[in-house]
CSV table of C-alpha atoms in Angstrom, one decimal:
chain,number,residue,atom,x,y,z
A,1,UNK,CA,225.5,154.5,111.2
A,2,UNK,CA,221.6,154.4,110.8
A,3,UNK,CA,222.2,151.2,108.7
A,4,UNK,CA,224.4,149.6,111.6
A,5,UNK,CA,221.5,150.6,114.3
A,6,UNK,CA,218.9,148.9,112.0
A,7,UNK,CA,220.8,145.7,111.6
A,8,UNK,CA,221.7,145.5,115.4
A,9,UNK,CA,217.9,146.3,116.1
A,10,UNK,CA,216.7,143.4,113.9
A,11,UNK,CA,219.2,140.9,115.5
A,12,UNK,CA,218.7,142.4,119.0
A,13,UNK,CA,214.8,141.7,118.7
A,14,UNK,CA,215.7,138.1,117.5
A,15,UNK,CA,218.2,137.5,120.3
A,16,UNK,CA,215.4,138.8,122.9
A,17,UNK,CA,212.3,137.0,121.4
A,18,UNK,CA,213.9,133.4,121.7
A,19,UNK,CA,214.7,133.9,125.3
A,20,UNK,CA,211.2,135.0,126.0
A,21,UNK,CA,209.4,132.2,124.3
A,22,UNK,CA,211.6,129.8,126.2
A,23,UNK,CA,210.7,131.8,129.7
A,24,UNK,CA,207.1,131.6,128.6
A,25,UNK,CA,207.3,127.8,128.3
A,26,UNK,CA,209.0,127.5,131.7
A,27,UNK,CA,206.4,129.5,133.4
A,28,UNK,CA,203.5,127.6,131.8
A,29,UNK,CA,205.1,124.3,132.8
A,30,UNK,CA,205.7,125.3,136.3
A,31,UNK,CA,202.1,126.3,136.6
A,32,UNK,CA,200.6,123.0,135.4
A,33,UNK,CA,203.0,121.2,137.8
A,34,UNK,CA,201.9,123.4,140.7
A,35,UNK,CA,198.4,122.8,139.9
A,36,UNK,CA,198.8,119.0,139.8
A,37,UNK,CA,200.6,119.2,143.0
A,38,UNK,CA,197.9,121.2,144.8
A,39,UNK,CA,195.3,118.6,143.5
A,40,UNK,CA,197.4,116.0,145.2
A,41,UNK,CA,197.7,118.0,148.5
A,42,UNK,CA,193.9,118.2,148.6
A,43,UNK,CA,193.6,114.4,148.1
A,44,UNK,CA,196.1,113.7,150.8
A,45,UNK,CA,194.3,115.8,153.3
A,46,UNK,CA,191.2,114.1,152.4
A,47,UNK,CA,192.7,110.8,153.1
A,48,UNK,CA,194.1,112.1,156.4
A,49,UNK,CA,190.6,113.2,157.4
A,50,UNK,CA,189.2,109.8,156.4
A,51,UNK,CA,191.8,107.8,158.3
A,52,UNK,CA,191.2,110.0,161.3
A,53,UNK,CA,187.6,108.8,161.3
A,54,UNK,CA,188.3,105.5,160.7
A,55,UNK,CA,190.8,105.3,163.7
A,56,UNK,CA,188.0,106.7,165.9
A,57,UNK,CA,185.8,103.7,164.7
A,58,UNK,CA,188.4,101.1,165.5
A,59,UNK,CA,189.1,102.8,168.8
A,60,UNK,CA,185.4,102.5,169.8
A,61,UNK,CA,185.1,98.9,168.6
A,62,UNK,CA,188.3,98.1,170.7
A,63,UNK,CA,186.5,99.4,173.8
A,64,UNK,CA,183.3,97.5,172.9
A,65,UNK,CA,185.4,94.4,172.5
A,66,UNK,CA,186.7,94.8,176.1
A,67,UNK,CA,183.5,95.6,177.6
A,68,UNK,CA,182.0,92.5,175.8
A,69,UNK,CA,184.8,90.4,177.2
A,70,UNK,CA,183.9,91.7,180.7
A,71,UNK,CA,180.2,91.1,180.3
A,72,UNK,CA,180.9,87.4,179.1
A,73,UNK,CA,183.4,86.9,181.7
A,74,UNK,CA,181.1,87.8,184.4
A,75,UNK,CA,178.2,85.6,182.7
A,76,UNK,CA,176.2,88.6,182.1
A,77,UNK,CA,176.5,89.9,185.8
A,78,UNK,CA,178.5,92.9,185.2
A,79,UNK,CA,179.0,95.7,182.6
A,80,UNK,CA,175.5,95.4,180.9
A,81,UNK,CA,174.9,99.2,180.9
A,82,UNK,CA,178.4,100.1,179.9
A,83,UNK,CA,178.3,97.6,177.1
A,84,UNK,CA,174.9,99.2,175.8
A,85,UNK,CA,176.3,102.7,176.1
A,86,UNK,CA,179.4,101.6,174.4
A,87,UNK,CA,177.6,100.1,171.5
A,88,UNK,CA,175.6,103.5,171.0
A,89,UNK,CA,178.8,105.1,170.6
A,90,UNK,CA,180.2,102.5,168.2
A,91,UNK,CA,177.0,103.2,166.2
A,92,UNK,CA,177.6,106.8,166.3
A,93,UNK,CA,181.3,106.4,164.9
A,94,UNK,CA,180.2,104.2,162.3
A,95,UNK,CA,177.5,106.7,161.2
A,96,UNK,CA,180.3,109.5,161.3
A,97,UNK,CA,182.4,107.1,159.0
A,98,UNK,CA,179.7,106.4,156.7
A,99,UNK,CA,178.9,110.1,156.4
A,100,UNK,CA,182.7,111.1,155.8
A,101,UNK,CA,182.9,108.2,153.0
A,102,UNK,CA,179.8,109.8,151.2
A,103,UNK,CA,181.5,113.1,151.1
A,104,UNK,CA,184.8,111.5,150.0
A,105,UNK,CA,185.9,112.2,146.5
């Protein structure tokens, strides 16, 4: 009986060892994939934030274009102050975008 137990325990150890090794490989592979995906998610978030700031710049530029058209259409008689304040807003948004680009990795 003790010979039978020794024989079974020897084979049992081998039978258990192989799945444990395979399970370890699967766990490590999943960890590597999850880490890569997390890095891609961070990059995606940065891209979205940068796009949002860029859209703000474009919006302010469009408003400036409209005020410029009004100013030119009135031969400089209207929207002078509005155009100057709009240009200041554009400059502010461009500075914000430039700052965001510097922090972009």
